[in-house]
PDB file of C-alpha atoms in Angstrom:
ATOM      1  CA  UNK A   1       0.000   0.000   0.000  1.00 68.00           C
ATOM      2  CA  UNK A   2       1.314   3.417  -0.917  1.00 74.00           C
ATOM      3  CA  UNK A   3       1.600   5.959   1.876  1.00 90.00           C
ATOM      4  CA  UNK A   4      -0.402   8.557  -0.046  1.00 95.00           C
ATOM      5  CA  UNK A   5      -2.837   7.395  -2.701  1.00 95.00           C
ATOM      6  CA  UNK A   6      -4.443   9.451  -5.414  1.00 95.00           C
ATOM      7  CA  UNK A   7      -6.393   8.466  -8.488  1.00 87.00           C
ATOM      8  CA  UNK A   8      -4.009   9.278 -11.339  1.00 82.00           C
ATOM      9  CA  UNK A   9      -6.828  10.270 -13.657  1.00 83.00           C
ATOM     10  CA  UNK A  10      -7.147  11.845 -16.067  1.00 91.00           C
ATOM     11  CA  UNK A  11     -10.184  13.507 -14.551  1.00 95.00           C
ATOM     12  CA  UNK A  12     -12.208  15.509 -17.055  1.00 96.00           C
ATOM     13  CA  UNK A  13     -14.643  18.150 -15.811  1.00 96.00           C
ATOM     14  CA  UNK A  14     -16.722  20.608 -17.855  1.00 97.00           C
ATOM     15  CA  UNK A  15     -15.918  24.286 -17.461  1.00 97.00           C
ATOM     16  CA  UNK A  16     -17.980  25.834 -14.677  1.00 97.00           C
ATOM     17  CA  UNK A  17     -18.555  22.527 -12.864  1.00 98.00           C
ATOM     18  CA  UNK A  18     -17.073  21.368  -9.559  1.00 97.00           C
ATOM     19  CA  UNK A  19     -13.904  19.299  -9.720  1.00 97.00           C
ATOM     20  CA  UNK A  20     -13.406  16.878  -6.840  1.00 97.00           C
ATOM     21  CA  UNK A  21      -9.958  15.458  -6.115  1.00 97.00           C
ATOM     22  CA  UNK A  22      -9.392  12.807  -3.486  1.00 96.00           C
ATOM     23  CA  UNK A  23      -6.463  11.536  -1.467  1.00 96.00           C
ATOM     24  CA  UNK A  24      -6.052   8.881   1.207  1.00 96.00           C
ATOM     25  CA  UNK A  25      -3.072   8.379   3.471  1.00 95.00           C
ATOM     26  CA  UNK A  26      -1.884   5.476   5.564  1.00 93.00           C
ATOM     27  CA  UNK A  27      -0.011   7.098   8.474  1.00 88.00           C
ATOM     28  CA  UNK A  28      -2.449   7.890  11.270  1.00 86.00           C
ATOM     29  CA  UNK A  29      -0.072  10.317  12.987  1.00 85.00           C
ATOM     30  CA  UNK A  30      -0.003  12.653   9.975  1.00 88.00           C
ATOM     31  CA  UNK A  31      -0.770  16.202  11.036  1.00 88.00           C
ATOM     32  CA  UNK A  32      -0.336  18.448   8.005  1.00 91.00           C
ATOM     33  CA  UNK A  33      -1.918  18.151   4.594  1.00 94.00           C
ATOM     34  CA  UNK A  34      -1.232  20.101   1.456  1.00 94.00           C
ATOM     35  CA  UNK A  35      -2.479  20.377  -2.081  1.00 97.00           C
ATOM     36  CA  UNK A  36      -0.049  21.453  -4.759  1.00 97.00           C
ATOM     37  CA  UNK A  37      -0.845  22.281  -8.357  1.00 97.00           C
ATOM     38  CA  UNK A  38       1.723  21.468 -11.024  1.00 95.00           C
ATOM     39  CA  UNK A  39       1.509  22.605 -14.603  1.00 95.00           C
ATOM     40  CA  UNK A  40       3.383  20.499 -17.129  1.00 91.00           C
ATOM     41  CA  UNK A  41       7.112  21.157 -16.883  1.00 87.00           C
ATOM     42  CA  UNK A  42       6.701  23.593 -13.990  1.00 91.00           C
ATOM     43  CA  UNK A  43       7.318  23.444 -10.261  1.00 92.00           C
ATOM     44  CA  UNK A  44       4.623  22.380  -7.771  1.00 94.00           C
ATOM     45  CA  UNK A  45       2.740  25.388  -6.423  1.00 95.00           C
ATOM     46  CA  UNK A  46       1.094  25.324  -2.999  1.00 94.00           C
ATOM     47  CA  UNK A  47      -2.613  26.098  -3.232  1.00 95.00           C
ATOM     48  CA  UNK A  48      -4.078  24.829   0.047  1.00 94.00           C
ATOM     49  CA  UNK A  49      -2.980  23.614   3.449  1.00 93.00           C
ATOM     50  CA  UNK A  50      -5.186  22.053   6.110  1.00 94.00           C
ATOM     51  CA  UNK A  51      -4.414  20.784   9.588  1.00 92.00           C
ATOM     52  CA  UNK A  52      -7.764  20.252  11.339  1.00 93.00           C
ATOM     53  CA  UNK A  53     -10.783  18.132  10.560  1.00 96.00           C
ATOM     54  CA  UNK A  54     -13.423  19.873   8.501  1.00 96.00           C
ATOM     55  CA  UNK A  55     -13.427  22.262   5.590  1.00 97.00           C
ATOM     56  CA  UNK A  56     -11.131  25.139   4.699  1.00 97.00           C
ATOM     57  CA  UNK A  57     -12.127  27.499   1.938  1.00 97.00           C
ATOM     58  CA  UNK A  58      -9.966  29.857  -0.097  1.00 96.00           C
ATOM     59  CA  UNK A  59     -11.654  31.463  -3.070  1.00 96.00           C
ATOM     60  CA  UNK A  60     -12.802  28.742  -5.463  1.00 97.00           C
ATOM     61  CA  UNK A  61     -10.871  26.074  -3.555  1.00 98.00           C
ATOM     62  CA  UNK A  62     -12.083  24.053  -0.572  1.00 98.00           C
ATOM     63  CA  UNK A  63      -9.956  21.494   1.217  1.00 97.00           C
ATOM     64  CA  UNK A  64     -11.669  18.873   3.334  1.00 98.00           C
ATOM     65  CA  UNK A  65      -9.972  16.718   5.951  1.00 97.00           C
ATOM     66  CA  UNK A  66     -11.279  13.657   7.773  1.00 96.00           C
ATOM     67  CA  UNK A  67      -8.564  12.217  10.000  1.00 94.00           C
ATOM     68  CA  UNK A  68     -10.736   9.340  11.206  1.00 94.00           C
ATOM     69  CA  UNK A  69     -11.120   8.145   7.630  1.00 95.00           C
ATOM     70  CA  UNK A  70      -7.587   9.245   6.686  1.00 95.00           C
ATOM     71  CA  UNK A  71      -8.978  11.153   3.785  1.00 95.00           C
ATOM     72  CA  UNK A  72      -8.346  14.604   2.359  1.00 97.00           C
ATOM     73  CA  UNK A  73     -10.007  16.152  -0.661  1.00 97.00           C
ATOM     74  CA  UNK A  74      -9.879  19.283  -2.775  1.00 98.00           C
ATOM     75  CA  UNK A  75     -12.922  20.820  -4.396  1.00 98.00           C
ATOM     76  CA  UNK A  76     -12.557  23.384  -7.162  1.00 98.00           C
ATOM     77  CA  UNK A  77     -15.730  25.356  -7.831  1.00 98.00           C
ATOM     78  CA  UNK A  78     -16.525  27.065 -11.121  1.00 98.00           C
ATOM     79  CA  UNK A  79     -13.702  25.171 -12.836  1.00 97.00           C
ATOM     80  CA  UNK A  80     -11.738  27.131 -15.414  1.00 97.00           C
ATOM     81  CA  UNK A  81      -9.536  25.863 -18.260  1.00 96.00           C
ATOM     82  CA  UNK A  82      -6.584  27.374 -16.373  1.00 96.00           C
ATOM     83  CA  UNK A  83      -7.246  24.840 -13.596  1.00 97.00           C
ATOM     84  CA  UNK A  84      -6.095  22.062 -15.935  1.00 97.00           C
ATOM     85  CA  UNK A  85      -2.992  20.677 -14.240  1.00 97.00           C
ATOM     86  CA  UNK A  86      -1.775  17.837 -12.076  1.00 96.00           C
ATOM     87  CA  UNK A  87      -2.824  18.131  -8.441  1.00 97.00           C
ATOM     88  CA  UNK A  88      -0.510  16.649  -5.852  1.00 97.00           C
ATOM     89  CA  UNK A  89      -1.579  15.645  -2.376  1.00 97.00           C
ATOM     90  CA  UNK A  90       1.187  15.841   0.238  1.00 95.00           C
ATOM     91  CA  UNK A  91       1.133  14.689   3.845  1.00 94.00           C
ATOM     92  CA  UNK A  92       3.489  15.486   6.695  1.00 90.00           C
ATOM     93  CA  UNK A  93       3.937  14.894  10.370  1.00 77.00           C
ATOM     94  CA  UNK A  94       4.888  18.465  11.156  1.00 63.00           C
ATOM     95  CA  UNK A  95       4.821  21.555   9.020  1.00 53.00           C
ATOM     96  CA  UNK A  96       8.535  21.808   8.438  1.00 55.00           C
ATOM     97  CA  UNK A  97       9.561  18.223   8.022  1.00 78.00           C
ATOM     98  CA  UNK A  98       9.483  15.961   5.049  1.00 87.00           C
ATOM     99  CA  UNK A  99       6.345  15.555   3.035  1.00 91.00           C
ATOM    100  CA  UNK A 100       5.118  12.370   1.430  1.00 94.00           C
ATOM    101  CA  UNK A 101       3.526  12.960  -1.937  1.00 95.00           C
ATOM    102  CA  UNK A 102       0.974  11.080  -3.935  1.00 96.00           C
ATOM    103  CA  UNK A 103       1.568  10.509  -7.625  1.00 94.00           C
ATOM    104  CA  UNK A 104      -0.920  13.234  -8.501  1.00 95.00           C
ATOM    105  CA  UNK A 105      -4.232  13.479 -10.316  1.00 96.00           C
ATOM    106  CA  UNK A 106      -4.267  14.965 -13.788  1.00 96.00           C
ATOM    107  CA  UNK A 107      -7.258  17.287 -14.149  1.00 97.00           C
ATOM    108  CA  UNK A 108      -8.542  18.541 -17.477  1.00 97.00           C
ATOM    109  CA  UNK A 109     -11.222  21.229 -17.647  1.00 97.00           C
ATOM    110  CA  UNK A 110     -13.180  20.967 -20.868  1.00 96.00           C
ATOM    111  CA  UNK A 111     -14.329  24.325 -22.312  1.00 93.00           C
TER     112      UNK A 111
ATOM    113  CA  UNK B   1      10.573  38.510  -3.334  1.00 64.00           C
ATOM    114  CA  UNK B   2      12.701  36.206  -5.443  1.00 77.00           C
ATOM    115  CA  UNK B   3      11.590  32.588  -5.460  1.00 92.00           C
ATOM    116  CA  UNK B   4      13.604  29.417  -5.072  1.00 96.00           C
ATOM    117  CA  UNK B   5      16.189  29.288  -7.822  1.00 96.00           C
ATOM    118  CA  UNK B   6      17.729  26.145  -9.194  1.00 97.00           C
ATOM    119  CA  UNK B   7      20.359  25.610 -11.830  1.00 96.00           C
ATOM    120  CA  UNK B   8      21.063  24.214 -14.185  1.00 97.00           C
ATOM    121  CA  UNK B   9      17.544  23.688 -15.461  1.00 96.00           C
ATOM    122  CA  UNK B  10      18.694  20.736 -17.528  1.00 97.00           C
ATOM    123  CA  UNK B  11      21.767  18.533 -17.424  1.00 97.00           C
ATOM    124  CA  UNK B  12      22.701  15.609 -19.613  1.00 98.00           C
ATOM    125  CA  UNK B  13      25.715  13.620 -18.478  1.00 97.00           C
ATOM    126  CA  UNK B  14      27.237  10.259 -19.164  1.00 97.00           C
ATOM    127  CA  UNK B  15      27.135   7.413 -16.710  1.00 97.00           C
ATOM    128  CA  UNK B  16      30.082   7.672 -14.360  1.00 97.00           C
ATOM    129  CA  UNK B  17      30.403  11.437 -14.582  1.00 97.00           C
ATOM    130  CA  UNK B  18      29.814  13.906 -11.774  1.00 98.00           C
ATOM    131  CA  UNK B  19      27.067  16.506 -11.646  1.00 98.00           C
ATOM    132  CA  UNK B  20      26.436  19.262  -9.125  1.00 98.00           C
ATOM    133  CA  UNK B  21      23.031  20.841  -8.754  1.00 98.00           C
ATOM    134  CA  UNK B  22      22.552  24.137  -7.002  1.00 98.00           C
ATOM    135  CA  UNK B  23      19.633  25.629  -5.109  1.00 98.00           C
ATOM    136  CA  UNK B  24      19.218  29.173  -3.815  1.00 97.00           C
ATOM    137  CA  UNK B  25      16.324  29.291  -1.344  1.00 96.00           C
ATOM    138  CA  UNK B  26      14.135  32.274  -0.616  1.00 94.00           C
ATOM    139  CA  UNK B  27      16.068  34.721   1.526  1.00 92.00           C
ATOM    140  CA  UNK B  28      15.393  34.172   5.205  1.00 90.00           C
ATOM    141  CA  UNK B  29      14.125  30.618   4.808  1.00 92.00           C
ATOM    142  CA  UNK B  30      16.039  28.429   7.228  1.00 91.00           C
ATOM    143  CA  UNK B  31      14.501  25.201   5.931  1.00 92.00           C
ATOM    144  CA  UNK B  32      15.755  23.799   2.643  1.00 95.00           C
ATOM    145  CA  UNK B  33      14.670  20.508   1.132  1.00 96.00           C
ATOM    146  CA  UNK B  34      15.721  18.359  -1.792  1.00 97.00           C
ATOM    147  CA  UNK B  35      13.213  16.100  -3.525  1.00 97.00           C
ATOM    148  CA  UNK B  36      13.413  13.954  -6.633  1.00 97.00           C
ATOM    149  CA  UNK B  37      10.829  12.752  -9.126  1.00 95.00           C
ATOM    150  CA  UNK B  38      11.709   9.779 -11.242  1.00 94.00           C
ATOM    151  CA  UNK B  39       9.541   9.414 -14.351  1.00 88.00           C
ATOM    152  CA  UNK B  40       6.152   7.931 -13.560  1.00 84.00           C
ATOM    153  CA  UNK B  41       6.730   7.956  -9.821  1.00 91.00           C
ATOM    154  CA  UNK B  42       5.806  10.295  -7.018  1.00 93.00           C
ATOM    155  CA  UNK B  43       7.990  13.125  -5.768  1.00 95.00           C
ATOM    156  CA  UNK B  44      10.228  11.639  -3.081  1.00 96.00           C
ATOM    157  CA  UNK B  45      12.044  13.297  -0.212  1.00 95.00           C
ATOM    158  CA  UNK B  46      15.845  13.268  -0.230  1.00 97.00           C
ATOM    159  CA  UNK B  47      16.890  15.491   2.666  1.00 95.00           C
ATOM    160  CA  UNK B  48      16.152  18.509   4.832  1.00 94.00           C
ATOM    161  CA  UNK B  49      18.521  21.238   6.017  1.00 95.00           C
ATOM    162  CA  UNK B  50      17.823  23.621   8.855  1.00 93.00           C
ATOM    163  CA  UNK B  51      20.283  26.413   8.229  1.00 93.00           C
ATOM    164  CA  UNK B  52      23.559  24.586   7.575  1.00 94.00           C
ATOM    165  CA  UNK B  53      22.677  21.416   9.487  1.00 94.00           C
ATOM    166  CA  UNK B  54      21.233  18.250   7.994  1.00 94.00           C
ATOM    167  CA  UNK B  55      18.007  17.696   9.899  1.00 92.00           C
ATOM    168  CA  UNK B  56      16.938  14.569   8.038  1.00 92.00           C
ATOM    169  CA  UNK B  57      18.783  12.770   5.271  1.00 93.00           C
ATOM    170  CA  UNK B  58      16.779   9.568   5.399  1.00 92.00           C
ATOM    171  CA  UNK B  59      15.782   9.844   1.750  1.00 94.00           C
ATOM    172  CA  UNK B  60      19.265   9.983   0.273  1.00 95.00           C
ATOM    173  CA  UNK B  61      19.485   6.864  -1.914  1.00 92.00           C
ATOM    174  CA  UNK B  62      23.158   6.015  -1.384  1.00 92.00           C
ATOM    175  CA  UNK B  63      26.589   7.462  -0.759  1.00 94.00           C
ATOM    176  CA  UNK B  64      26.936   8.641  -4.342  1.00 96.00           C
ATOM    177  CA  UNK B  65      24.782  11.594  -3.312  1.00 97.00           C
ATOM    178  CA  UNK B  66      26.281  14.409  -1.250  1.00 97.00           C
ATOM    179  CA  UNK B  67      24.397  17.509  -0.191  1.00 97.00           C
ATOM    180  CA  UNK B  68      25.893  20.585   1.407  1.00 97.00           C
ATOM    181  CA  UNK B  69      24.632  23.914   2.615  1.00 96.00           C
ATOM    182  CA  UNK B  70      27.614  25.964   3.623  1.00 85.00           C
ATOM    183  CA  UNK B  71      26.768  29.038   5.659  1.00 87.00           C
ATOM    184  CA  UNK B  72      23.113  28.181   5.669  1.00 84.00           C
ATOM    185  CA  UNK B  73      22.412  29.904   2.373  1.00 92.00           C
ATOM    186  CA  UNK B  74      22.511  28.072  -0.943  1.00 96.00           C
ATOM    187  CA  UNK B  75      22.774  24.310  -1.206  1.00 98.00           C
ATOM    188  CA  UNK B  76      24.446  21.931  -3.618  1.00 98.00           C
ATOM    189  CA  UNK B  77      23.614  18.329  -4.412  1.00 98.00           C
ATOM    190  CA  UNK B  78      26.423  16.357  -5.995  1.00 98.00           C
ATOM    191  CA  UNK B  79      25.994  12.997  -7.663  1.00 97.00           C
ATOM    192  CA  UNK B  80      29.261  11.128  -8.121  1.00 96.00           C
ATOM    193  CA  UNK B  81      29.466   8.891 -10.067  1.00 97.00           C
ATOM    194  CA  UNK B  82      26.111   9.210 -11.786  1.00 97.00           C
ATOM    195  CA  UNK B  83      24.161   6.094 -12.718  1.00 97.00           C
ATOM    196  CA  UNK B  84      21.319   5.671 -15.205  1.00 97.00           C
ATOM    197  CA  UNK B  85      18.733   5.356 -12.422  1.00 96.00           C
ATOM    198  CA  UNK B  86      19.649   8.819 -11.120  1.00 97.00           C
ATOM    199  CA  UNK B  87      17.794  10.381 -14.034  1.00 97.00           C
ATOM    200  CA  UNK B  88      14.817  12.451 -12.981  1.00 97.00           C
ATOM    201  CA  UNK B  89      13.772  15.909 -11.916  1.00 97.00           C
ATOM    202  CA  UNK B  90      15.438  17.212  -8.770  1.00 98.00           C
ATOM    203  CA  UNK B  91      13.414  19.788  -6.900  1.00 97.00           C
ATOM    204  CA  UNK B  92      14.582  22.090  -4.181  1.00 97.00           C
ATOM    205  CA  UNK B  93      12.140  23.762  -1.808  1.00 96.00           C
ATOM    206  CA  UNK B  94      12.397  26.155   1.087  1.00 94.00           C
ATOM    207  CA  UNK B  95      10.168  27.285   3.913  1.00 90.00           C
ATOM    208  CA  UNK B  96      10.004  29.552   6.897  1.00 85.00           C
ATOM    209  CA  UNK B  97       9.597  28.186  10.378  1.00 72.00           C
ATOM    210  CA  UNK B  98       5.802  28.581  10.396  1.00 66.00           C
ATOM    211  CA  UNK B  99       4.845  25.174   9.060  1.00 66.00           C
ATOM    212  CA  UNK B 100       2.825  26.597   6.217  1.00 73.00           C
ATOM    213  CA  UNK B 101       4.143  24.553   3.341  1.00 81.00           C
ATOM    214  CA  UNK B 102       7.020  24.904   0.972  1.00 88.00           C
ATOM    215  CA  UNK B 103       7.915  26.977  -2.044  1.00 93.00           C
ATOM    216  CA  UNK B 104       9.439  24.821  -4.749  1.00 95.00           C
ATOM    217  CA  UNK B 105      12.033  25.730  -7.306  1.00 96.00           C
ATOM    218  CA  UNK B 106      11.521  24.956 -10.961  1.00 94.00           C
ATOM    219  CA  UNK B 107      13.679  21.859 -10.755  1.00 96.00           C
ATOM    220  CA  UNK B 108      16.712  20.451 -12.520  1.00 97.00           C
ATOM    221  CA  UNK B 109      16.017  17.768 -15.091  1.00 97.00           C
ATOM    222  CA  UNK B 110      18.939  15.341 -14.950  1.00 98.00           C
ATOM    223  CA  UNK B 111      19.422  12.806 -17.695  1.00 97.00           C
ATOM    224  CA  UNK B 112      22.144  10.200 -17.336  1.00 97.00           C
ATOM    225  CA  UNK B 113      22.999   8.422 -20.585  1.00 97.00           C
TER     226      UNK B 113
END
């Protein structure tokens, strides 16, 4: 079992719809959770962090964390073609120590 | 503010040669990390510096890899001698001490032929 699992996709979503990206992790003591967006050939870019159970909203993005189920998700509302990228889920024990990444989900927004 | 800078952006070397990658973190970031992504695999941790000290080097694959961060500023990652399986994209990242995620550099794509 991988430490951080993501559906590799590709996930295709019509423009304007909600894109839902999911991630599960195996280490129960994980405390910090991040979503990074990576455009092809570019560096990963941090878009959301979440540390407590529940939802965290930032603009069109909402991160959801359920530690009991070891599950973290990212919702993108009103999807835009510019949201087409690979989304990486990353999990850590503490904010400044090593992160364990999933392989990423490739998202394509269809105009 | 300037971001995390890595160079070279690309490097093609022959098996057995030596390559040195450099990373300049964001000014004031004490934490510096090296990660690697081999094609088709996830990004994997190599090591973590806090200032000039190695906090965690558990991800370094073997003794052909040597990382340094003299003076707690920029860092270098040397691979000597390079093997075919070392090919991949090497990312550097840095962060402040607030636990709010990293900023990644654009990476160095290393190809060993």
